[in-house]
PDB file of C-alpha atoms in Angstrom:
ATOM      1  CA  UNK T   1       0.000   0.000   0.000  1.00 66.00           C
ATOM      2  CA  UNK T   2       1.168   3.671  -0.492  1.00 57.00           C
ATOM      3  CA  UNK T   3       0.203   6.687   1.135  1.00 58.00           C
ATOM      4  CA  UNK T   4      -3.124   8.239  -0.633  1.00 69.00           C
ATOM      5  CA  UNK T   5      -4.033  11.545  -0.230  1.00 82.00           C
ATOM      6  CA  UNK T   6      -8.044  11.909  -0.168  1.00 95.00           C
ATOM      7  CA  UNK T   7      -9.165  14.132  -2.786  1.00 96.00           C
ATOM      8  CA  UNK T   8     -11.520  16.946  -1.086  1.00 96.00           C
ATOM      9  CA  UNK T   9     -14.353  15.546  -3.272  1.00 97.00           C
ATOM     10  CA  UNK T  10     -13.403  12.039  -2.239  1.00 97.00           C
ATOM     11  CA  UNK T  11     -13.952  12.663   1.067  1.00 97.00           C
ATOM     12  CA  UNK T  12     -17.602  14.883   0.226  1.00 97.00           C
ATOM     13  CA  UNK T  13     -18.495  11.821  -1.799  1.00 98.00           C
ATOM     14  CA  UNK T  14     -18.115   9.471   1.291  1.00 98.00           C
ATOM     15  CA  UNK T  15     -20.271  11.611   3.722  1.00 97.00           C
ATOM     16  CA  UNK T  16     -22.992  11.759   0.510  1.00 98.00           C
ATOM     17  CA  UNK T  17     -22.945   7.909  -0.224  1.00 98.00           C
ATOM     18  CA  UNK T  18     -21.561   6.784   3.154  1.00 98.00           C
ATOM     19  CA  UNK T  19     -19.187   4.402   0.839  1.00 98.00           C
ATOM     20  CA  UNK T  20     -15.948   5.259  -1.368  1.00 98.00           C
ATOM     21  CA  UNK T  21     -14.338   2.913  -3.691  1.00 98.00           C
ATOM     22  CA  UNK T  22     -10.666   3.225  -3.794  1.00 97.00           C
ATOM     23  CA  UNK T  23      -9.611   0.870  -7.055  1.00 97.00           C
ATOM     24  CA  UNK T  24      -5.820  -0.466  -6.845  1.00 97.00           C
ATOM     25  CA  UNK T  25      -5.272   0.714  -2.933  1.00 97.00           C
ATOM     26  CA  UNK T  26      -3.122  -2.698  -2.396  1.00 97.00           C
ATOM     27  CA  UNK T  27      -1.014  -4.495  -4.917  1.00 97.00           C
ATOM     28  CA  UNK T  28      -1.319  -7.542  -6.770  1.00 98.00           C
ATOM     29  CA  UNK T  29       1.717  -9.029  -4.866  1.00 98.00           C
ATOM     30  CA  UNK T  30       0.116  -7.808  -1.386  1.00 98.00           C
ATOM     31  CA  UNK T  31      -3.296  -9.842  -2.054  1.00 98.00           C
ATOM     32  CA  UNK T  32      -1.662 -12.765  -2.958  1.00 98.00           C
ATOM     33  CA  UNK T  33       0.583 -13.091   0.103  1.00 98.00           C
ATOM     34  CA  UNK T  34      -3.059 -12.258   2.141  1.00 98.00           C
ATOM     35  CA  UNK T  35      -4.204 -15.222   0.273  1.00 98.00           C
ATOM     36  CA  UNK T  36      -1.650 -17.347   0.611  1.00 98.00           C
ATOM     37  CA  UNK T  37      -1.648 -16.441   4.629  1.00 98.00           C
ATOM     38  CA  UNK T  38      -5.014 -17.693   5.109  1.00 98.00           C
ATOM     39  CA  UNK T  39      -4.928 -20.836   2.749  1.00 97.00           C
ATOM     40  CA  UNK T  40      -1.736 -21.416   5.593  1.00 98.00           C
ATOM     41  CA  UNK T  41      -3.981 -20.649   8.739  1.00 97.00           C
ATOM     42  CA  UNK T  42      -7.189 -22.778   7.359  1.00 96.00           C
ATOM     43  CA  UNK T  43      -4.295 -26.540   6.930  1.00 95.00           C
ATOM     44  CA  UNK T  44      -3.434 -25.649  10.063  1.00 94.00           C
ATOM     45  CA  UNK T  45      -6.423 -25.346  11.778  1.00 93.00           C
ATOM     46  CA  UNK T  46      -8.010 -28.913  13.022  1.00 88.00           C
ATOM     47  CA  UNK T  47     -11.857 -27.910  13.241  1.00 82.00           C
ATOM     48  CA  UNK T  48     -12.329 -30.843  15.750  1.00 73.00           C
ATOM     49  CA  UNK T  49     -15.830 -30.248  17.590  1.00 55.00           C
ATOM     50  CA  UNK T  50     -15.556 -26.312  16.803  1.00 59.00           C
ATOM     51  CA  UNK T  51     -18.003 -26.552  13.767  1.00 63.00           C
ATOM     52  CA  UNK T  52     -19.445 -23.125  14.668  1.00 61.00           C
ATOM     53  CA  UNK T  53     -21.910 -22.156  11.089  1.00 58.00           C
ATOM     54  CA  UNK T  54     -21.621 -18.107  10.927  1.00 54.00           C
ATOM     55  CA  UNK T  55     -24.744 -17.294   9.031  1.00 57.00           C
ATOM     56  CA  UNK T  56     -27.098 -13.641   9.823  1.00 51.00           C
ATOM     57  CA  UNK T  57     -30.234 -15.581   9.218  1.00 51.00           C
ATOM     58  CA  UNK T  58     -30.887 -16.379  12.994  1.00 47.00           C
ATOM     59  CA  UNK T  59     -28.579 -14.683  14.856  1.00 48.00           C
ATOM     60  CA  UNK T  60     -29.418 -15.836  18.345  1.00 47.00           C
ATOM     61  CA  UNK T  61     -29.797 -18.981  17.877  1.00 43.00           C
ATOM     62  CA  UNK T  62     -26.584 -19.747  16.136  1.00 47.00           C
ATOM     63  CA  UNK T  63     -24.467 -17.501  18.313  1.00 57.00           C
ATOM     64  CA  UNK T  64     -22.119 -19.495  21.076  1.00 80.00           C
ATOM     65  CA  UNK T  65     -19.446 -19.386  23.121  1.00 85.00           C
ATOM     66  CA  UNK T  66     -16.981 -19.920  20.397  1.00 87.00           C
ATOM     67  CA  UNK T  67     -18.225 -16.931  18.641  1.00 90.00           C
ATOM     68  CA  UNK T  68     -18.705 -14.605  21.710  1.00 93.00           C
ATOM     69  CA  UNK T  69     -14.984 -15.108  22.328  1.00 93.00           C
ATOM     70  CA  UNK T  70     -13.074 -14.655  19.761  1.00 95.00           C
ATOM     71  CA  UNK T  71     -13.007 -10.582  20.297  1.00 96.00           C
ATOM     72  CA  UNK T  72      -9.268 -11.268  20.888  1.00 96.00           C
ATOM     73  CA  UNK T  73      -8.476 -14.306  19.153  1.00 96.00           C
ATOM     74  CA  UNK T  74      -8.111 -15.970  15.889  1.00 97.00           C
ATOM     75  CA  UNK T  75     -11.205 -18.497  15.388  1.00 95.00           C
ATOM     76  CA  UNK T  76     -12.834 -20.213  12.370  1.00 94.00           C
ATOM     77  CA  UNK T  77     -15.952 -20.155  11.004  1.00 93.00           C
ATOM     78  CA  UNK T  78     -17.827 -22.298   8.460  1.00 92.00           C
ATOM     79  CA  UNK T  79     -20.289 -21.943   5.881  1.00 92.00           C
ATOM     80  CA  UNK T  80     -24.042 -23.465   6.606  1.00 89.00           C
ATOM     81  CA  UNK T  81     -24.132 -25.673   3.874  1.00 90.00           C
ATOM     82  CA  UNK T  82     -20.636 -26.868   4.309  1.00 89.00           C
ATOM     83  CA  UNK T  83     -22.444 -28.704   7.106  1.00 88.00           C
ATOM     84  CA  UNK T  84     -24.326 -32.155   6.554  1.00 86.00           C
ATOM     85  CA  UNK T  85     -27.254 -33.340   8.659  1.00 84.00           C
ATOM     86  CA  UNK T  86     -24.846 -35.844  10.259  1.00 82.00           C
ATOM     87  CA  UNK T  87     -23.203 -32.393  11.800  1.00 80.00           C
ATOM     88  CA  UNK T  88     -20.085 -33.471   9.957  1.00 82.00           C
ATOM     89  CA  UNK T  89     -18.152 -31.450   6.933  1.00 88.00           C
ATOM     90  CA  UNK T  90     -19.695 -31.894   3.718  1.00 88.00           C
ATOM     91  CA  UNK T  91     -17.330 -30.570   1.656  1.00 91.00           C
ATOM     92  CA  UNK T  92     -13.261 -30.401   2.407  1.00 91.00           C
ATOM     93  CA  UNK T  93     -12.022 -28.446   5.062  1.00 91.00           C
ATOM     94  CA  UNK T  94     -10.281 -26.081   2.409  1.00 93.00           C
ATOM     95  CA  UNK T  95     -14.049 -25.167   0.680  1.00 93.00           C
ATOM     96  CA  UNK T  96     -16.159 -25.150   4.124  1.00 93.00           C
ATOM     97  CA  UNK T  97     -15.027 -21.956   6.097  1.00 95.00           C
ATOM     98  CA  UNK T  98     -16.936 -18.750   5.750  1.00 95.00           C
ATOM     99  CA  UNK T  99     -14.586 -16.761   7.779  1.00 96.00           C
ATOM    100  CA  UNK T 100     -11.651 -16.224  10.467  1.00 97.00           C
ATOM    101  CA  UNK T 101     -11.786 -13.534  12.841  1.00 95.00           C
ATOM    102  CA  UNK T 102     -11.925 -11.473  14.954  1.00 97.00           C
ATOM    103  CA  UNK T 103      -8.209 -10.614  15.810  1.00 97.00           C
ATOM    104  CA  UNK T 104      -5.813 -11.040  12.792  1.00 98.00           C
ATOM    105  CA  UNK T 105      -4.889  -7.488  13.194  1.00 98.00           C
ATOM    106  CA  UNK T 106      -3.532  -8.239  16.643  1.00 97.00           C
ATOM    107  CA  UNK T 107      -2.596 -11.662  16.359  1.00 97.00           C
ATOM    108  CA  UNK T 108      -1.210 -12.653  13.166  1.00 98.00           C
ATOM    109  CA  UNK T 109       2.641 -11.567  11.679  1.00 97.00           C
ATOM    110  CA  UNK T 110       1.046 -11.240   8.235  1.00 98.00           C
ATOM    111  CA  UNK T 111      -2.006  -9.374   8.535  1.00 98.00           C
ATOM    112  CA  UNK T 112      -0.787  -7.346  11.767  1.00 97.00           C
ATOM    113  CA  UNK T 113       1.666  -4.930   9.718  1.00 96.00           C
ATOM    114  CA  UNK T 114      -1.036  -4.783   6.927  1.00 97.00           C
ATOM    115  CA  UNK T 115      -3.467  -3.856   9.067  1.00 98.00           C
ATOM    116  CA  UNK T 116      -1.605  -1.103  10.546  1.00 97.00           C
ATOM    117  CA  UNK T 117       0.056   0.709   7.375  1.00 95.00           C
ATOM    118  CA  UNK T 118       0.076   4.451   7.725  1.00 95.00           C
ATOM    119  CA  UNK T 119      -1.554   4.550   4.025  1.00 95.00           C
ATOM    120  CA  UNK T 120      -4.765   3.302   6.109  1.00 96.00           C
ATOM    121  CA  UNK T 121      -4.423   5.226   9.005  1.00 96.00           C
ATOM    122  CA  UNK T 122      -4.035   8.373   6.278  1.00 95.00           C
ATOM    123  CA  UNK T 123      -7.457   7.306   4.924  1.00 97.00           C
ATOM    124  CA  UNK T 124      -9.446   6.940   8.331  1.00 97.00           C
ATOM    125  CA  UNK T 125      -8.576   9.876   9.787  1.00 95.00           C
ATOM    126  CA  UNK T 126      -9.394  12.196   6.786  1.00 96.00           C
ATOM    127  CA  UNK T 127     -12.610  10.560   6.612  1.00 97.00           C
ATOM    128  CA  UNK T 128     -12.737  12.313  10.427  1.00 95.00           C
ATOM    129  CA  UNK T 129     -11.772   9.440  13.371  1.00 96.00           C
ATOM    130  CA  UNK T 130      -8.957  11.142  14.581  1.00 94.00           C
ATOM    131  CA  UNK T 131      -8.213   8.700  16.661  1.00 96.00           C
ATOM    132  CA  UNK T 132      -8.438   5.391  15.695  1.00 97.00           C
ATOM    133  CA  UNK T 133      -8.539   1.856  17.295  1.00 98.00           C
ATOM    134  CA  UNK T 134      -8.445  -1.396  15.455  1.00 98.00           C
ATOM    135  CA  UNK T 135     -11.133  -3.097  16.840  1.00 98.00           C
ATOM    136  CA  UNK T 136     -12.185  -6.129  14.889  1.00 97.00           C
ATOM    137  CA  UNK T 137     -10.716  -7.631  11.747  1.00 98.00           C
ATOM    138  CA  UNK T 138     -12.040 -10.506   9.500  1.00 98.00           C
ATOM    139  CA  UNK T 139     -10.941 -13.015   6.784  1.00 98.00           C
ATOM    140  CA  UNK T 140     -14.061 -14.023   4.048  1.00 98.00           C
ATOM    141  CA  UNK T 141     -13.768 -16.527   1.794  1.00 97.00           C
ATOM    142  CA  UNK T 142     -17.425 -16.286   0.088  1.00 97.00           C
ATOM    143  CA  UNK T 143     -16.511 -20.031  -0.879  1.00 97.00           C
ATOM    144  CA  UNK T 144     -17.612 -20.976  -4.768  1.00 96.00           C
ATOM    145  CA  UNK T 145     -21.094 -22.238  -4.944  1.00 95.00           C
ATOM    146  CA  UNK T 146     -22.181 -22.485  -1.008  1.00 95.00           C
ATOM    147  CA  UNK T 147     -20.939 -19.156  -0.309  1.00 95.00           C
ATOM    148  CA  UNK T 148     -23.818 -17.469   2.417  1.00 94.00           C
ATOM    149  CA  UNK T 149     -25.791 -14.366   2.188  1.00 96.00           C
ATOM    150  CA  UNK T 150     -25.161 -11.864   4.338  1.00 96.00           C
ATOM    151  CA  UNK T 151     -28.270  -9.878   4.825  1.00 96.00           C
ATOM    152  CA  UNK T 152     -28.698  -6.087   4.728  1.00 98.00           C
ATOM    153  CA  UNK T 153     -27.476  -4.848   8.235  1.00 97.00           C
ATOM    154  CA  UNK T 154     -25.454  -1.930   9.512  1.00 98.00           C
ATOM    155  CA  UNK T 155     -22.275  -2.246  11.155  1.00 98.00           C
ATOM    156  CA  UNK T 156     -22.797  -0.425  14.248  1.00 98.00           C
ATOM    157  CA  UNK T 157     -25.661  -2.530  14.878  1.00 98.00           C
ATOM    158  CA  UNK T 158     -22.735  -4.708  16.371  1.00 97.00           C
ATOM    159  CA  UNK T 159     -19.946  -2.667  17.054  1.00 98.00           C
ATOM    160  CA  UNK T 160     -22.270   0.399  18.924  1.00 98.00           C
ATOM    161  CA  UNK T 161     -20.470   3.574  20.071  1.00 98.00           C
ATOM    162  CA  UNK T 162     -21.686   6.832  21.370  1.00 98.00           C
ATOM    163  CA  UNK T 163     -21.480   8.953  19.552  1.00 97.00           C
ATOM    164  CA  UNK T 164     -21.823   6.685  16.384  1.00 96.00           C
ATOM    165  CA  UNK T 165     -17.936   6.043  15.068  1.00 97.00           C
ATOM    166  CA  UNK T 166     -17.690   2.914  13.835  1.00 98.00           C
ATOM    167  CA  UNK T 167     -15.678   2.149  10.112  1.00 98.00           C
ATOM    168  CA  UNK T 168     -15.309  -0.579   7.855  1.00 98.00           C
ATOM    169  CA  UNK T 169     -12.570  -0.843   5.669  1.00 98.00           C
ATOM    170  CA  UNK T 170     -13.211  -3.932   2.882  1.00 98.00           C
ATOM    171  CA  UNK T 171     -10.423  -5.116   0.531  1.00 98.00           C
ATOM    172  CA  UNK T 172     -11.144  -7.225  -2.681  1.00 98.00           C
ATOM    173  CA  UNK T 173      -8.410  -9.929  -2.729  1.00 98.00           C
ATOM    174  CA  UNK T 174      -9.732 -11.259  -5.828  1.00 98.00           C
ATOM    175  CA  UNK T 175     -12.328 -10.196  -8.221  1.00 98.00           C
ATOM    176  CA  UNK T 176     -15.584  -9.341  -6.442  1.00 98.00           C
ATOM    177  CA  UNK T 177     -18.548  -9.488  -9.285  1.00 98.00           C
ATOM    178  CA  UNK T 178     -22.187  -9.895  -9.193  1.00 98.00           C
ATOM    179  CA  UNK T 179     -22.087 -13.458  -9.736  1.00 98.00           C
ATOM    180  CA  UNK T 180     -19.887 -14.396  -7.148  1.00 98.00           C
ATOM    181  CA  UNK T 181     -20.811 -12.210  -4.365  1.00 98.00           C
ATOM    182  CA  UNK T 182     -20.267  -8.258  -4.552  1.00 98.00           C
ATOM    183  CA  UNK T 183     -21.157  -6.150  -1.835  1.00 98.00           C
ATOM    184  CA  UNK T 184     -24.151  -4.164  -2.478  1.00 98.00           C
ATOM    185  CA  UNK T 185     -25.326  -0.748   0.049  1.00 98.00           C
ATOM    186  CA  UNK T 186     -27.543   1.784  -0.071  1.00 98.00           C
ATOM    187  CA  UNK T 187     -26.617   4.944  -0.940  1.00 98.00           C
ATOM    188  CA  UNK T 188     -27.115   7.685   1.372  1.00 98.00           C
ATOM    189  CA  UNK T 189     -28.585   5.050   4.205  1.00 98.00           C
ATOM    190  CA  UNK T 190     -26.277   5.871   6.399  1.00 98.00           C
ATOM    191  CA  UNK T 191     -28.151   8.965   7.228  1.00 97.00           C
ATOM    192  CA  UNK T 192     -31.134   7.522   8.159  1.00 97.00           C
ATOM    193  CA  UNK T 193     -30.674   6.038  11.369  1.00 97.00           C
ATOM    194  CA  UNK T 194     -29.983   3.070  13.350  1.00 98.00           C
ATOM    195  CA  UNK T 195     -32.674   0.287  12.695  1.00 98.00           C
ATOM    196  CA  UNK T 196     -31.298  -2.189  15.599  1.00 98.00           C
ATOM    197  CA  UNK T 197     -28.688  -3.334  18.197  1.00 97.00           C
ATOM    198  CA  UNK T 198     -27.418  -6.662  18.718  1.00 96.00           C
ATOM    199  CA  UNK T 199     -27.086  -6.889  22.356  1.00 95.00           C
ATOM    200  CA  UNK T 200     -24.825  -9.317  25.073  1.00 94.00           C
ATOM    201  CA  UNK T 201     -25.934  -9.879  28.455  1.00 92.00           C
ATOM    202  CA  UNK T 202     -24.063 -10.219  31.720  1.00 90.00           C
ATOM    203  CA  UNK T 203     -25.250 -14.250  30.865  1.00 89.00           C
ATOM    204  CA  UNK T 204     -23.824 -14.282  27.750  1.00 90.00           C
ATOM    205  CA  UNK T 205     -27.061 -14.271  26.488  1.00 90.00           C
ATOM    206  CA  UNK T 206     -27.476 -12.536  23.078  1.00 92.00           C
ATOM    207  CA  UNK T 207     -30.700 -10.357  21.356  1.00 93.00           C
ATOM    208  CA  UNK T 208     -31.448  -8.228  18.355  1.00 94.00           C
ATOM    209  CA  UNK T 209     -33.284  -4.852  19.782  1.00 96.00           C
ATOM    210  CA  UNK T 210     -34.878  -3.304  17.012  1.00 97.00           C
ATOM    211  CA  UNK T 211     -35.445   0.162  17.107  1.00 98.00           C
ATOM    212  CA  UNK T 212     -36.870   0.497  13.754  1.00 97.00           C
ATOM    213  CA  UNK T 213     -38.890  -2.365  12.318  1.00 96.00           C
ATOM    214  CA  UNK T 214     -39.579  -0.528   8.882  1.00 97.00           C
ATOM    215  CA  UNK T 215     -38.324  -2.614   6.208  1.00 96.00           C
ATOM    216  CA  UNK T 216     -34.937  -2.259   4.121  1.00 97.00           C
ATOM    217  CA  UNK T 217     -35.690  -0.028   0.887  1.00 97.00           C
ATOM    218  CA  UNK T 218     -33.965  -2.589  -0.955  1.00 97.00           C
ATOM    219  CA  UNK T 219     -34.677  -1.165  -4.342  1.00 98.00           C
ATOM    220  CA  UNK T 220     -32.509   1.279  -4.153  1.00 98.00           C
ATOM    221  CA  UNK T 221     -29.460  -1.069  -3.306  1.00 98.00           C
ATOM    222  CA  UNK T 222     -26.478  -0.611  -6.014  1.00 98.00           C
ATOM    223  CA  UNK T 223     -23.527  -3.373  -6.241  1.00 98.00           C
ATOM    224  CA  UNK T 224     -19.914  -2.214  -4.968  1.00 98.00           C
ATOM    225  CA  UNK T 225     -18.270  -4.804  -7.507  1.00 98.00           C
ATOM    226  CA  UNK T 226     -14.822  -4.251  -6.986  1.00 98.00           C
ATOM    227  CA  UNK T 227     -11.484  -5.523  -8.794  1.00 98.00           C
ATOM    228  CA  UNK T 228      -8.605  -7.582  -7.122  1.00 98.00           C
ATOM    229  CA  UNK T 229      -6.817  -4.675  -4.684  1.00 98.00           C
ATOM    230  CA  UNK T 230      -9.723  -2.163  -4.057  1.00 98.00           C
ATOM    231  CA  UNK T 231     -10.363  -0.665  -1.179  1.00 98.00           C
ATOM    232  CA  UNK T 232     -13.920  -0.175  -0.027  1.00 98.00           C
ATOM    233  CA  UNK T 233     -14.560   1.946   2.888  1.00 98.00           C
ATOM    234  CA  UNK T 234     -18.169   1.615   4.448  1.00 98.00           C
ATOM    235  CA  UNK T 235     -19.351   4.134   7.064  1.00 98.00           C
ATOM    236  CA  UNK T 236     -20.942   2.365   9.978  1.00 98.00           C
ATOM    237  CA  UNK T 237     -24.563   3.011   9.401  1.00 98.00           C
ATOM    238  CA  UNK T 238     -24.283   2.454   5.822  1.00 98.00           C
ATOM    239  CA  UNK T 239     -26.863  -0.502   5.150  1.00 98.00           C
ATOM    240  CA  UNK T 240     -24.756  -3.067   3.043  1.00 98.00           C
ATOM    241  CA  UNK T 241     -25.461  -6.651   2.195  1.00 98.00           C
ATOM    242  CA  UNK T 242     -24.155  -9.322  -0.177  1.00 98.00           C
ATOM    243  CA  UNK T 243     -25.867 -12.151  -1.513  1.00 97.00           C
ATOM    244  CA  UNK T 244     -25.184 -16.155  -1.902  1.00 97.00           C
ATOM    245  CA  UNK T 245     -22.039 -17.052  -4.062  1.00 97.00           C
ATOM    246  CA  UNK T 246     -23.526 -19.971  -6.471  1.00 97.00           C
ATOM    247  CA  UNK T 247     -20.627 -19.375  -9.204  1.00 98.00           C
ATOM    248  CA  UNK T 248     -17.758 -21.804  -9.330  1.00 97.00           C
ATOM    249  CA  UNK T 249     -15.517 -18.974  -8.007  1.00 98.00           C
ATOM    250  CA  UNK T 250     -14.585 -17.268  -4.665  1.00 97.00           C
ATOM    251  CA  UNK T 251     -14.715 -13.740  -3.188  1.00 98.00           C
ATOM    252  CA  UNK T 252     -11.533 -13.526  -1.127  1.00 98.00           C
ATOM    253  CA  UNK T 253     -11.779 -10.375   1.399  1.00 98.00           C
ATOM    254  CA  UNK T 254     -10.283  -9.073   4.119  1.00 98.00           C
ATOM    255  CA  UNK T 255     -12.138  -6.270   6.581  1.00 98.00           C
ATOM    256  CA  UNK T 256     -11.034  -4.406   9.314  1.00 98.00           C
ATOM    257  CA  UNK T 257     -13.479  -2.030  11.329  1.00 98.00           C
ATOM    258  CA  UNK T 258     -11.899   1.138  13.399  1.00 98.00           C
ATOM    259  CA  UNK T 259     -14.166   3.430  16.642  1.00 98.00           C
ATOM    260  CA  UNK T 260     -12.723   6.083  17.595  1.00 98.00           C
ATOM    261  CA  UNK T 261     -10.955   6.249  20.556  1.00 97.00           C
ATOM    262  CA  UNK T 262     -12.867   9.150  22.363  1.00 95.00           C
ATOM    263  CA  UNK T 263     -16.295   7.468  21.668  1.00 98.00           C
ATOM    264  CA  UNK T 264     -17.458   5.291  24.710  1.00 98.00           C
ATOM    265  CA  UNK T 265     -17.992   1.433  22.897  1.00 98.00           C
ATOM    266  CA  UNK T 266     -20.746  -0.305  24.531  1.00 97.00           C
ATOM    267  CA  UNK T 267     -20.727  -2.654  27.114  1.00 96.00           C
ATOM    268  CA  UNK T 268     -23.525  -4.619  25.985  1.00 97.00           C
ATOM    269  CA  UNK T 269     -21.463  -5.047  22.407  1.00 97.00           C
ATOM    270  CA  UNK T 270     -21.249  -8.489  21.377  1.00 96.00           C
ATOM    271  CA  UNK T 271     -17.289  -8.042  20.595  1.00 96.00           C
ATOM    272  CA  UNK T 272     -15.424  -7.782  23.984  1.00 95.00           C
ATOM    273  CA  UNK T 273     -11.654  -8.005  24.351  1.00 96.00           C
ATOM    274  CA  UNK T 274     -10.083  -9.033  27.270  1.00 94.00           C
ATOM    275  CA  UNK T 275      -9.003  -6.175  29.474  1.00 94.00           C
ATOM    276  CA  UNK T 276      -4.947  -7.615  28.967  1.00 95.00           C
ATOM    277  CA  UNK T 277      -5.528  -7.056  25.127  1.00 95.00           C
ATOM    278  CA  UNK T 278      -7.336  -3.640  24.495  1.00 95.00           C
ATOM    279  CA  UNK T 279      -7.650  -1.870  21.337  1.00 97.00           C
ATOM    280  CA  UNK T 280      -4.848  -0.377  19.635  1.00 96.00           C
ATOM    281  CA  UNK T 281      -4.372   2.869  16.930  1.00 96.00           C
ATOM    282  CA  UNK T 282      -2.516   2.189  13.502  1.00 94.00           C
ATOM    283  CA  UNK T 283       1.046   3.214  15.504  1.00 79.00           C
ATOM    284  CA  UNK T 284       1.439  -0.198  17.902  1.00 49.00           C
ATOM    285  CA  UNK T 285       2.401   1.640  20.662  1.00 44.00           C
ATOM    286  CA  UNK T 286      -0.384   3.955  20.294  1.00 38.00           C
ATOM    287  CA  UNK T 287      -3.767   4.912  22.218  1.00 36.00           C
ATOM    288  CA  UNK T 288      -5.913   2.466  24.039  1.00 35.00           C
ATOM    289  CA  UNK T 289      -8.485   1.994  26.435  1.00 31.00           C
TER     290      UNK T 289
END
């Protein structure tokens, strides 16, 4: 990645839409050896009992331990139909996870110095978080023809703050297209409130509050399709969504989502982080709470 100076229309463009498309932020090279890193993490990972399905369709339900705490760790995560009724793997290990997370940025000696470039730390803060903490990152596979749907939602839904700060920052490690998964968000949505919080108990128990039960005005959805290296940056009450992957290819991405350091990030938040492993800024010896 190199250091990219935000055009002052750019950054208009962004509080309009609540998205911006950067084409070519990381190199061909750079996605590769991103790839390459997880294909590494997934043979070394033995799924043993830890067959934990990631899916959006019925969130408290499917949501366990496994999930709840991996805020500071590096977990796996599999794709529902990569599951047979037996409970076992249907398809090889390689083809059956949805996504790792929720600590590569931390954790890992690949993504950690990606994750932290001062070309991304450039873009945040001119889109106005001043100061940044890495709070949650993600690996997505969108795996050829079982790939999930992830429905229309809003990221601060589960990372809250007050005042609203969250940011996502997408990167297309291979070609994302219609037919194999694109994002797609409304533009503008962000503006229109916060439709519901997903909420963690003192019991580990988890709930979707909803705060506004009208329905998505999915018609005016537009597709983010995005070439191998582009940057997508998503402000956190943008409502985004990306549907099932049925072509024989995958939709390799990595995500990373920022708060702002001086916005107070909710205790009833589904991602917590052990108090020995707070939140960092871009500079590793920098802020955190």
């Amino acid at each position: 990645m190199t250091a990219t100076t935000l055009t002052s229309e750019a950054i208009a463009q962004f509080h309009r839409d609540g998205f911006l498309v950067m084409p070519d932020f990381v190199d061909r090279d750079t996605c590769r050896a991103l790839r390459n890193r997880a294909d590494e993490l997934v043979r070394a990972f033995d799924p043993g009992e830890a067959l934990t399905i990631f899916t959006t369709k019925e969130q408290e339900r499917k949501i366990d331990h496994y999930f709840l705490g991996s805020g500071d760790k590096i977990r796996f995560f599999f794709e529902e139909e990569a599951i047979g009724a037996d409970g076992h793997l249907a398809v090889p290990k390689e083809r059956a996870i949805n996504k790792i997370g929720h600590a590569l940025h931390d954790l890992d000696p690949v993504f950690a110095p990606f994750s932290r470039s001062p070309a991304l730390a450039g873009v945040v803060q001119a889109l106005g978080v001043e100061r940044p903490l890495l709070l949650q990152s993600m690996y997505i596979f969108k795996q050829p023809g079982i790939g999930g749907e992830v429905r229309c939602h809003q990221d601060a839904t589960f990372l809250y703050t007050e005042p609203p700060s969250a940011l996502g920052l997408w990167f297309a490690l291979e070609d994302a297209t219609i037919e194999n998964g694109a994002m797609w968000a409304i533009p503008g949505g962000h503006r229109e409130g916060l439709k519901s919080r997903f909420r963690r108990d003192k019991n580990d128990q988890v709930r979707t509050e909803v705060l506004d039960g009208s329905p998505w005005p999915l018609e005016r959805l537009v597709p983010l399709e995005a070439a191998e290296g582009t940057l997508i940056v998503l402000h956190g009450m943008l409502p985004h969504m990306s549907r099932e992957n049925r072509s024989p290819r995958s939709r390799h991405a990595y995500t990373l989502h920022v708060i702002e350091a001086g916005a107070h990030y909710a205790e009833d938040n589904w991602l917590q982080r052990d108090p020995s492993m707070p939140p960092r800024g871009f500079n590793t010896a920098g802020a955190s709470r």
